Coordinates of C-alpha atoms in Angstrom, one line a residue:
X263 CA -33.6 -40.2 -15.5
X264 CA -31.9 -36.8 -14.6
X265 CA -28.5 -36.9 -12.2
X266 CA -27.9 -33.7 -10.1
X267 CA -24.0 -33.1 -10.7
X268 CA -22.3 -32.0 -7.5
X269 CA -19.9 -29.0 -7.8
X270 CA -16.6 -30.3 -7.6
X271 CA -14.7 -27.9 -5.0
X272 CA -12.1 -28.6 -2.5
X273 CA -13.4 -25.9 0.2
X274 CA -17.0 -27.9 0.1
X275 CA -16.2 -29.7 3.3
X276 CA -15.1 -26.1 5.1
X277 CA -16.0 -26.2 8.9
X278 CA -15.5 -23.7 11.5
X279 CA -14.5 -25.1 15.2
X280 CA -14.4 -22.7 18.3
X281 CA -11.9 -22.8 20.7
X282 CA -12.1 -23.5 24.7
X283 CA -13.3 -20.9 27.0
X284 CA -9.7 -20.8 28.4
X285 CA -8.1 -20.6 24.7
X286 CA -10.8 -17.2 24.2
X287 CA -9.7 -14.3 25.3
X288 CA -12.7 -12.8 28.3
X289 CA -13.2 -10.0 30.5
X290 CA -13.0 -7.6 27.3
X291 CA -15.2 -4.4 27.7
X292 CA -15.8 -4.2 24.3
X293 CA -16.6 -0.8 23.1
X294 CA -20.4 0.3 23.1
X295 CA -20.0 2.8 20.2
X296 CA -22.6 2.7 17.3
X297 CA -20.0 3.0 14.6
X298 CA -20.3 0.0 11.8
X299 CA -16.8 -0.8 12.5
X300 CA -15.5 -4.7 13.1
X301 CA -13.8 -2.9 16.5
X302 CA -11.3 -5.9 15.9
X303 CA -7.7 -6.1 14.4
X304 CA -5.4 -8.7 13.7
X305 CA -2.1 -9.6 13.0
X306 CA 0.4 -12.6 13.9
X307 CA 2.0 -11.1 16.7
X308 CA -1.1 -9.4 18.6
X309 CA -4.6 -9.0 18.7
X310 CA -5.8 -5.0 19.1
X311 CA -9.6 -4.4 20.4
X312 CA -11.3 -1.4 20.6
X313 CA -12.8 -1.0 24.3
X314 CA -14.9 1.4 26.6
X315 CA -12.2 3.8 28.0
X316 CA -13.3 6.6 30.6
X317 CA -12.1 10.1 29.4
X318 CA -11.4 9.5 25.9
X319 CA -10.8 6.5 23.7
X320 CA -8.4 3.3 23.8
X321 CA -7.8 -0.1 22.4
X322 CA -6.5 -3.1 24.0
X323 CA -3.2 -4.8 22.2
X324 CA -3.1 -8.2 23.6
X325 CA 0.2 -10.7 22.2
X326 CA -1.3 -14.4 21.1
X327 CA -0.3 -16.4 24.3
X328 CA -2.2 -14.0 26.9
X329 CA -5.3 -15.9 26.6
X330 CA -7.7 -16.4 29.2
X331 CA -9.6 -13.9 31.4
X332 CA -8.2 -10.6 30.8
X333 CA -7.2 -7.9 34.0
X334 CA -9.2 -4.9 34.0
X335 CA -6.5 -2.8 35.0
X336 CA -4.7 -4.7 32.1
X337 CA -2.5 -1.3 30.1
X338 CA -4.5 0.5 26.9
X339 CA -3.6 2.3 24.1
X340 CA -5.5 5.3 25.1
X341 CA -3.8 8.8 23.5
X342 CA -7.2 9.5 21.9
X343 CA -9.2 12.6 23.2
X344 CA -12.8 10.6 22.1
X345 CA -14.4 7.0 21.4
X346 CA -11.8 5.4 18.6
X347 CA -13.5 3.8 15.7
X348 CA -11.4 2.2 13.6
X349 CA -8.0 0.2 13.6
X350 CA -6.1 -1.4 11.4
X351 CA -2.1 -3.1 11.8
X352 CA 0.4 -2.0 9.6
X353 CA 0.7 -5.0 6.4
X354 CA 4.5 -4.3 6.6
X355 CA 5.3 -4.2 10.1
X356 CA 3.2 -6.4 12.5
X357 CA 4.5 -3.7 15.3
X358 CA 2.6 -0.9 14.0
X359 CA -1.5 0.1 13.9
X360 CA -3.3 3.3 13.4
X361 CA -6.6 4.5 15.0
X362 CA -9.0 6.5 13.7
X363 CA -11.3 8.4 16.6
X364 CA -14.3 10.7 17.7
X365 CA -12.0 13.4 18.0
X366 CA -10.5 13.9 14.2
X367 CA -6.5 13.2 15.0
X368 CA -5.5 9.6 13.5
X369 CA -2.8 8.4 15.3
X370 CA -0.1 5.6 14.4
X371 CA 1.3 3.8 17.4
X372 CA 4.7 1.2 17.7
X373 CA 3.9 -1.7 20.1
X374 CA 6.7 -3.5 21.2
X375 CA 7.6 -7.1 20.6
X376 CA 6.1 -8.5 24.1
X377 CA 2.9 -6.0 24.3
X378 CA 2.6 -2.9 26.7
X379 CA 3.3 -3.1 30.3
X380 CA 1.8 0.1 30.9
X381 CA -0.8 2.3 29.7
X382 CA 0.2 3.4 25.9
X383 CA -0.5 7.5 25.5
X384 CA 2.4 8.9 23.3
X385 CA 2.2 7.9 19.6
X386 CA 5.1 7.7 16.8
X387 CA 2.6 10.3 15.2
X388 CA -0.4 12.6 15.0
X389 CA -2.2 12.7 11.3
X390 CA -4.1 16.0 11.5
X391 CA -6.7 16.9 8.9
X392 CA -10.1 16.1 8.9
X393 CA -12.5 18.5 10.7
X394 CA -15.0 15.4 11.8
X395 CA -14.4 12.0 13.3
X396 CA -12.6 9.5 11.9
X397 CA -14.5 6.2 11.0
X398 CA -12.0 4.3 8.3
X399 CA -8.4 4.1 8.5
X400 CA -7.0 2.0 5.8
X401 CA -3.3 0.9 4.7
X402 CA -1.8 0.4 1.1
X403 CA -1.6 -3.4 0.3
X404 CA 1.6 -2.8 -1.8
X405 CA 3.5 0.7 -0.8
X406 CA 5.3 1.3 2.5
X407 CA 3.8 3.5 5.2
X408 CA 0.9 4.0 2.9
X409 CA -2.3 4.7 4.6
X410 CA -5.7 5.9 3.4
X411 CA -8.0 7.8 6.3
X412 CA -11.8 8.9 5.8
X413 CA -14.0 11.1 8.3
X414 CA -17.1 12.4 8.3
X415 CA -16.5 15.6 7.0
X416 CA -16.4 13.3 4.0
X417 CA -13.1 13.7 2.6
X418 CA -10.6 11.0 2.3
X419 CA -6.6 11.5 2.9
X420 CA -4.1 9.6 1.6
X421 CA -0.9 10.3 4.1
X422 CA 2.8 8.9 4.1
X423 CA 3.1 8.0 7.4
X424 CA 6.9 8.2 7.1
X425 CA 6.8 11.7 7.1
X426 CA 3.5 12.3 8.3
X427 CA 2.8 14.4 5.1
X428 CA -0.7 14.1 2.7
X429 CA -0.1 12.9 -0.4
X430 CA -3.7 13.0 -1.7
X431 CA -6.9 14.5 -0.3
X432 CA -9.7 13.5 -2.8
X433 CA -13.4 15.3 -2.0
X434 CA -15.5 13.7 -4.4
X435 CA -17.8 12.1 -2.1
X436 CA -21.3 14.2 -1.1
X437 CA -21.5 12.2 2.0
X438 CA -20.4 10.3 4.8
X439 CA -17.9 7.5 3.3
X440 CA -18.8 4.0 4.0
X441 CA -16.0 2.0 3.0
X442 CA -13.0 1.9 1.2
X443 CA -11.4 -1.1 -0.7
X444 CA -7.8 -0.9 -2.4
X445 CA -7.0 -3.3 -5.4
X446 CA -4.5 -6.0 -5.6
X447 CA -2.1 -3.9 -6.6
X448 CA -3.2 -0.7 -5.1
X449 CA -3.6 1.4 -8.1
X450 CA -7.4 1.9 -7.7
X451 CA -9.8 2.5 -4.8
X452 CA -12.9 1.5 -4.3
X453 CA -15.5 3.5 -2.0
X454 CA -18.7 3.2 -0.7
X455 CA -21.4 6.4 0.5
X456 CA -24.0 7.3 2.5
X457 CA -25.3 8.5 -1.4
X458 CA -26.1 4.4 -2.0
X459 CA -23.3 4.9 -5.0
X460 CA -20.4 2.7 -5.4
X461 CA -16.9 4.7 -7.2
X462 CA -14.3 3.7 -8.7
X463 CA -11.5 6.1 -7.7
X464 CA -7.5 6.7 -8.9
X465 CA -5.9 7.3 -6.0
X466 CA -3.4 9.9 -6.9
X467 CA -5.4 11.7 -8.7
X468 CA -8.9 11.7 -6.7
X469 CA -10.6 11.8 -9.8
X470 CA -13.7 9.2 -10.3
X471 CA -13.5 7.0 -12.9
X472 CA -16.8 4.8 -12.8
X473 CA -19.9 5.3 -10.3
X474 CA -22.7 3.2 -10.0
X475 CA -26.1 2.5 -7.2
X476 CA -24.4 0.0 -5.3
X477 CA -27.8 -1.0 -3.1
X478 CA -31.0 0.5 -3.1
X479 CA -31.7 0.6 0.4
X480 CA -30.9 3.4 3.0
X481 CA -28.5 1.5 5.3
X482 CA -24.7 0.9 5.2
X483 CA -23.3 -1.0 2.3
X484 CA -19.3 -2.1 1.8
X485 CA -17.8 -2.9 -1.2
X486 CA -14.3 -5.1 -1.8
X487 CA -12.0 -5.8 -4.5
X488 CA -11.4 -9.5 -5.3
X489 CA -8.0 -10.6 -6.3
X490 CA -9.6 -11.5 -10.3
X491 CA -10.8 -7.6 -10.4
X492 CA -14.3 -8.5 -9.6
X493 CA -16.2 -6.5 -6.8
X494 CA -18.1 -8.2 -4.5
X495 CA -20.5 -5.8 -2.4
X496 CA -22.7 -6.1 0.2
X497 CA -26.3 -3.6 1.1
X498 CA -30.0 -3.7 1.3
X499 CA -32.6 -3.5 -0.9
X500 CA -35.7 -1.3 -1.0
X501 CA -37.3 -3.6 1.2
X502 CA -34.5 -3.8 3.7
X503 CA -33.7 -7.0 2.9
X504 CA -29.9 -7.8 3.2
X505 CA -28.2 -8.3 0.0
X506 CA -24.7 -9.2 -1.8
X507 CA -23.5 -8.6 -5.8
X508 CA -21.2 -9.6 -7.6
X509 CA -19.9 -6.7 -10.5
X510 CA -17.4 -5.8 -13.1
X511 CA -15.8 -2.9 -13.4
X512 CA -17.0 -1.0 -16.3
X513 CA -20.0 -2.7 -16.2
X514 CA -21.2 -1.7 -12.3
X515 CA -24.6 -0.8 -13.1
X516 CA -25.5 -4.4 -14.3
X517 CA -24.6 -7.1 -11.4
X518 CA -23.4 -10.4 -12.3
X519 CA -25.2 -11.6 -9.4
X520 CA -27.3 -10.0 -6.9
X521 CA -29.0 -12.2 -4.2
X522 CA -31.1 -11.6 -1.1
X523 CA -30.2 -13.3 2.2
X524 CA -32.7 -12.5 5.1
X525 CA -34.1 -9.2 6.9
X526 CA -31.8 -9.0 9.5
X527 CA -30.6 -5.0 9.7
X528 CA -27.3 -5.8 11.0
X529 CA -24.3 -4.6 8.5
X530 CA -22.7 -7.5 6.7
X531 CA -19.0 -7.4 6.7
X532 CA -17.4 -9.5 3.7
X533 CA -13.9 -11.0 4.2
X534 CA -12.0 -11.9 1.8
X535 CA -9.4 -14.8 1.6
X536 CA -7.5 -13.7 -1.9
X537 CA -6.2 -17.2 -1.3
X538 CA -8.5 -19.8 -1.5
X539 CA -11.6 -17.1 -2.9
X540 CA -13.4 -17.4 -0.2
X541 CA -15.9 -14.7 1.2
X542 CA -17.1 -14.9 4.5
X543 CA -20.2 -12.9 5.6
X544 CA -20.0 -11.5 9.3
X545 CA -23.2 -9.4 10.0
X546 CA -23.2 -7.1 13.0
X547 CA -25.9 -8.8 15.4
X548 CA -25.7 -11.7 13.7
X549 CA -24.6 -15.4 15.4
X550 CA -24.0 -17.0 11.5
X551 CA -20.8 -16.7 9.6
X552 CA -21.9 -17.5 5.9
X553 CA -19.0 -18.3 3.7
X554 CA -19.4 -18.6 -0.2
X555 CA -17.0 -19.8 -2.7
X556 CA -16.3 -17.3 -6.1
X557 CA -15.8 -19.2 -9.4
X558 CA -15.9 -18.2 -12.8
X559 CA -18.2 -20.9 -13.0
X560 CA -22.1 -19.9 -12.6
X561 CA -24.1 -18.9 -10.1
X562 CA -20.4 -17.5 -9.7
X563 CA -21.2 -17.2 -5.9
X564 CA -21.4 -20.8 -4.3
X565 CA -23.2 -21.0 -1.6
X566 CA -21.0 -23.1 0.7
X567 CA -22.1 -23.5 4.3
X568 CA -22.7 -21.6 7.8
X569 CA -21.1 -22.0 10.8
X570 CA -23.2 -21.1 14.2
X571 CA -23.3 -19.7 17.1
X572 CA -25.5 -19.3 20.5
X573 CA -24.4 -15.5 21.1
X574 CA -24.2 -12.5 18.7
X575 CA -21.3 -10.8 17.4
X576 CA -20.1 -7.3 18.2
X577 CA -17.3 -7.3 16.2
X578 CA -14.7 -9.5 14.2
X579 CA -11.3 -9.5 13.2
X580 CA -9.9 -11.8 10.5
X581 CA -6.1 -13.7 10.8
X582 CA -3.7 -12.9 7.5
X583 CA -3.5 -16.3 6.0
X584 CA 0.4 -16.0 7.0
X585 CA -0.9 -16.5 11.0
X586 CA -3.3 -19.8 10.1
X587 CA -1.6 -22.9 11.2
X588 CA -0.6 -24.9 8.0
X589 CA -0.1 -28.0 10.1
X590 CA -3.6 -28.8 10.4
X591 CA -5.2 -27.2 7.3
X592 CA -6.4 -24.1 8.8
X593 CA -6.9 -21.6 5.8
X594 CA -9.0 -18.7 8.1
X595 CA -9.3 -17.8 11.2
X596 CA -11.6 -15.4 13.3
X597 CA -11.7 -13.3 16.3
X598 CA -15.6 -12.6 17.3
X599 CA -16.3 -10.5 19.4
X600 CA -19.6 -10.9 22.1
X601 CA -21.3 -8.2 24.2
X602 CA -20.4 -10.3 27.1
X603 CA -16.9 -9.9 26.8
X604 CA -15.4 -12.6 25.2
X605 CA -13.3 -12.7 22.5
X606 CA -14.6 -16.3 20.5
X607 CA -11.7 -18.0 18.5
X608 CA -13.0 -19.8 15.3
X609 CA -10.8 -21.7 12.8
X610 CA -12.0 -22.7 9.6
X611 CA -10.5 -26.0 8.6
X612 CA -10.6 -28.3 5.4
X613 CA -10.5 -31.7 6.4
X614 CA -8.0 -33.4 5.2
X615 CA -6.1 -37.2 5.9
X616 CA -2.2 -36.2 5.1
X617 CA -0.6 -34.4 7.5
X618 CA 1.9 -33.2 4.6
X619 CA 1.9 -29.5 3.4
X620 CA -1.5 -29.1 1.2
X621 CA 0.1 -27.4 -1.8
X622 CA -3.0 -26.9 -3.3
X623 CA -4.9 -25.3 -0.1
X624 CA -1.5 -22.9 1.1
X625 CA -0.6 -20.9 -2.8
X626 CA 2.4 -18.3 -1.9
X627 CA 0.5 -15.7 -0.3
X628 CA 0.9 -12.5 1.0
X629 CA 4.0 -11.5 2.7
X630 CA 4.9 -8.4 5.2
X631 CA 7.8 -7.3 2.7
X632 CA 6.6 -3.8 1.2
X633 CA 7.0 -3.8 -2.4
X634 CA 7.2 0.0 -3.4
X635 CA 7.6 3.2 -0.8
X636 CA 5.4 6.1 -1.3
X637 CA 7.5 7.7 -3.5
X638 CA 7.3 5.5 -6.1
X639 CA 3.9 4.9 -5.4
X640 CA 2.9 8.3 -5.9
X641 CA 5.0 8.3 -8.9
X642 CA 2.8 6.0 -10.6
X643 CA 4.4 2.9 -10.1
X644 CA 2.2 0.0 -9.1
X645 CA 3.8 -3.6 -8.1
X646 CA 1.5 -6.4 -7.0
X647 CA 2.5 -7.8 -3.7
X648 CA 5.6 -10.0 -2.8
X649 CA 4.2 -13.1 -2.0
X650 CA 5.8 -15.9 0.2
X651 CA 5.4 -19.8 0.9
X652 CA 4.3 -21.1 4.0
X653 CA 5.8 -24.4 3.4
X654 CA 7.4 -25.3 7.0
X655 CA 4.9 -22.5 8.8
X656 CA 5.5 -18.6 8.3
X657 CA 8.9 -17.3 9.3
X658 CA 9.2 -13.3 9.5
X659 CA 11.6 -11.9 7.1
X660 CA 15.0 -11.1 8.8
X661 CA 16.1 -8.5 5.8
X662 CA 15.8 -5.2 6.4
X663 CA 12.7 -3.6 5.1
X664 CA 13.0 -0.9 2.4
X665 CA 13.2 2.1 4.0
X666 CA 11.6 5.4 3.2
X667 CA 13.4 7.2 0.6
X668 CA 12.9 11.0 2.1
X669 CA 14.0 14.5 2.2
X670 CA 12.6 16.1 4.7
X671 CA 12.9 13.4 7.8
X672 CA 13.7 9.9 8.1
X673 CA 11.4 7.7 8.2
X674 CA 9.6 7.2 11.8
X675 CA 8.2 3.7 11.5
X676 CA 11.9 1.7 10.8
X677 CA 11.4 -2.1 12.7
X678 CA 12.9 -2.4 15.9
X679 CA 15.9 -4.0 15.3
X680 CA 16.5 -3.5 11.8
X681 CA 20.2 -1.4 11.6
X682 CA 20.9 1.2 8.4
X683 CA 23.0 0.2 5.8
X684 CA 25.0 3.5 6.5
X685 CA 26.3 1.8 9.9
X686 CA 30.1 3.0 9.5
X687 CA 28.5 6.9 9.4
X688 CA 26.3 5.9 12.7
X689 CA 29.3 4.2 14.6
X690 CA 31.6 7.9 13.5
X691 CA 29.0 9.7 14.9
X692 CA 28.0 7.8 18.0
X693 CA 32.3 7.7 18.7
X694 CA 32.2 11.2 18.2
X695 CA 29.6 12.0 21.0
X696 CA 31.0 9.7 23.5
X697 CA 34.1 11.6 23.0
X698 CA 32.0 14.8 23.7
X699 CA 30.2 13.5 27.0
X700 CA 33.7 12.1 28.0
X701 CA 35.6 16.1 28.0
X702 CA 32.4 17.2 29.6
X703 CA 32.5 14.7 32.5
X704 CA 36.8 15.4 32.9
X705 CA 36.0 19.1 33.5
X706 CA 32.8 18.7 35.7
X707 CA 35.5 16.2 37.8
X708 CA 37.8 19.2 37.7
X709 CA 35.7 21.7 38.7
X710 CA 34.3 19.4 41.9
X711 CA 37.8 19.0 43.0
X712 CA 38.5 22.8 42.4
X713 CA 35.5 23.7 44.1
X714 CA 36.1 20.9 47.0
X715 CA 39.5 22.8 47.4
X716 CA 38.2 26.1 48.0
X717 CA 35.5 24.8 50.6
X718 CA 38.2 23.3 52.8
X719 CA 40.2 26.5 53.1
X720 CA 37.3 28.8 53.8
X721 CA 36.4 26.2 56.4
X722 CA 40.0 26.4 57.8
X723 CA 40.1 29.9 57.7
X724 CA 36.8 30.3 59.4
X725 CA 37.5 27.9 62.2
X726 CA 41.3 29.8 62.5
X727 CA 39.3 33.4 63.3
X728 CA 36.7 31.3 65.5
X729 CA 39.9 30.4 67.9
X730 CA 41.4 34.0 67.8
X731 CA 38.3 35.1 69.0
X732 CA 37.8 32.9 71.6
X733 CA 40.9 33.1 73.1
X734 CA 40.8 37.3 73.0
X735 CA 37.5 36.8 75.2
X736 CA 39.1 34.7 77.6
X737 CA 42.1 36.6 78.3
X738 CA 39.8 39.4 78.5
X739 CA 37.8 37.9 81.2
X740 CA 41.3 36.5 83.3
X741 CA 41.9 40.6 83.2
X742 CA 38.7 41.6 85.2
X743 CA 39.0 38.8 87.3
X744 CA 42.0 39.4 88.4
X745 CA 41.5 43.6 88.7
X746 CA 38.3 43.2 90.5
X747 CA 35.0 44.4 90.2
X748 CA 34.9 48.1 89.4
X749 CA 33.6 51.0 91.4
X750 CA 31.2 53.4 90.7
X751 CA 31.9 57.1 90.6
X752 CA 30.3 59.2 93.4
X753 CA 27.9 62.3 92.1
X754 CA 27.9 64.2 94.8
X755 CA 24.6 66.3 93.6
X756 CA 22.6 62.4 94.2
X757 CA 24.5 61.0 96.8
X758 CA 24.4 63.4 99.4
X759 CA 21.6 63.2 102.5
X760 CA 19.1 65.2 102.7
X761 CA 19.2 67.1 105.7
X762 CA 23.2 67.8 104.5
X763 CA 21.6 69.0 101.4

């Protein structure tokens, strides 16, 4: 007699629930462009969406608790000249994103704390470089105001935003770039290419260190780093069947695993959950979310379950794990996006009895604390990220974030509310320009009064000559009236008759 051992896993049980209609977010016109982007970006503080925009290109930034049916004169982020195609927020500062568009410029916006009341147009910056659109904007999981742009003209750009200066432009790639994939600690790169090859990339040098086929087939493929070093990938095969792998670096052109789902031709995005290991499997077109659980165990990818849906997703944005709510053993959370309009909130959920804090489903995870600038970045230092406990719920840091050590400006992106540490200089200088505006605003008062002065005397004198005058005409006419009127002399060549003549 043979027994079938089940897996032991906590994240067997995994189910996905969708929110209410009225807890959605609908009335979105989500964009109609044919990019394989997830046209979706989230953060805790606001939810971005790319959307159809008339005369260029724009994204929606809508705060958490505007749910419901959204305005359509509801205020865009709209400064781009073409359709944008990517967006991504800012790991370090949940008030910042940068877009990537149609027409080459990447620009890197501030929202404010509550959202935009009107129509966004003027960025905190314009990253000009690539001579083609811009389909992949991408930030740095570890260094501040680190982010990583590819176009079409198939060159990728590493910029400090700070400074709005390129750091590394690395042309290695024969084609379009798919996808790009930093490690945990941000000291490699990971790309995918029209060429069906997967490369292994250092970042601050641009030079390729391991390439491999990533899928045989002609369509889009993406590639991720997982938190162990592994690579998870997702492609087609000859066949255009859809397919995932698991690899090793070092080792890419043998798979650990390679498996074929179905013959849908949507693009599969994998998201990761560095947490838990989780991969979920969003496929453009697709109304599944497959989710699979990575052990070091084989088959090494567990198949875990699928959560369904009636309509088909345009797009989808994934929650940071510090946005999930801990109090009911939410580990992920989704944003799906459907051609009619609605924006479809899914939470994942273990199921669980306690209504403690589930140590062993919430490990310290990602924080929004920036462990390097881009200086020491690009001087070869690499830092894994600073992780923090969401024990109690997430709580944003209220330190001052490190700020960009930098000769030529000061950094552009500081947080809203954070004050220098040189505060005595600021305080010498602002005292120092009141004092200015103060002796500029005692002389204008001066001059006023000076010039207030002068008016009234001229307008004295004037109205002084206006009664001599007067009265000179007046006693002129008393003369002739008194004098009577005057007689005309006689000619006596006109005035004589005729016959006396």
């Amino acid at each position: 007699m043979s027994f079938r051992v089940v897996r032991s896993s906590k994240f067997r049980h995994v189910y996905g629930t969708a929110l209410k209609r009225e807890q959605c977010y609908d009335n979105i016109r989500v964009s109609k462009s044919s990019w394989d982007s997830t046209f979706c970006a989230v953060n805790p503080k606001f939810l971005a969406i790319i959307v159809e925009s008339a005369g260029g290109g724009a994204f929606i930034v809508l705060p958490h608790n505007k749910v419901g049916r959204i305005a359509a004169d509801h205020p865009l982020v709209g400064g781009h000249k073409g359709p944008v195609l990517d967006i991504a927020w800012c790991p370090h500062n949940d008030n910042v994103i940068a877009s990537g568009s149609e027409d080459c410029v990447v620009k890197v916006w501030q929202i404010p704390d509550g959202g935009i009341s009107r129509t966004l147009t003027e960025p905190v910056v314009d990253l000009i470089y690539h001579q083609r659109r811009v389909g992949l904007v991408l930030w740095h999981p570890t260094a501040l105001n680190v982010l990583l742009t590819a176009g079409s003209d198939n060159q990728v750009a590493i910029w400090n935003v700070g400074t709005g200066e390129i750091l590394v432009h690395i042309d290695c790639h024969p084609d379009i770039v798919y996808s790009a994939c930093w490690n945990w600690d941000g000291s490699q790169l990971l790309t995918t290419c029209k060429d069906k090859k997967m490369r292994i990339i250092n970042p601050r040098t641009g030079k390729v260190e391991e390439e491999a086929i990533c899928h045989e087939g002609s369509k889009a493929t993406r590639a991720i780093y997982l938190k162990s070093g592994l690579i998870f990938t997702t492609g087609f095969s000859k066949m255009s069947e859809r397919q995932y792998s698991l690899r090793a670096p070092e080792h890419l052109t043998e798979p650990i695993v390679i498996v074929e789902l179905d013959t849908s031709n949507g693009v599969m995005f994998p998201l990761y959950d560095p947490d838990t290991n989780l991969v979920y499997l969003c496929g453009k077109g697709d109304s599944v979310i497959r989710y699979f659980e990575i052990t070091a165990e084989p088959p090494f990818v567990h198949y875990i379950n699928t959560f369904q849906t009636p309509d088909p997703q345009r797009g989808i944005g994934s929650m940071p794990k510090r946005g999930c709510d801990v109090s009911c053993c939410e580990i992920s959370r989704f944003y799906r996006l459907n051609n009619s309009g609605l924006c479809q909130v899914i939470s994942m959920t273990v199921p669980r009895k306690s209504e403690l804090f589930q140590e062993d489903l919430y490990p310290d995870t990602i924080g929004d604390t920036a462990a390097l600038t881009a200086d020491e970045w690009m001087s070869g230092k690499d830092c894994e990220p600073i992780l923090v406990s969401l024990r109690g719920g997430y709580v944003p840091s209220s330190t001052p974030k490190t700020e960009l050590r930098v000769t030529k400006k000061a950094n552009i992106l500081d947080k809203k509310g954070v004050r220098k540490q040189n505060n005595s200089e600021d305080i010498a200088a602002s005292e120092l320009i009141i004092k200015e505006f103060k002796e500029e605003i005692r002389k204008l008062k001066a001059m006023i009064v000076k010039h207030e002065n002068r008016i009234r005397a001229l307008e004295e004198y004037v109205n002084k000559d206006s009664k001599i005058e007067n009265t000179k005409i007046i006693e002129s006419e008393n003369k002739i009236e008194s004098t009577g009127p005057l007689q005309e002399p006689v000619n006596p060549a006109t005035d004589l008759a005729p016959d006396e003549v």
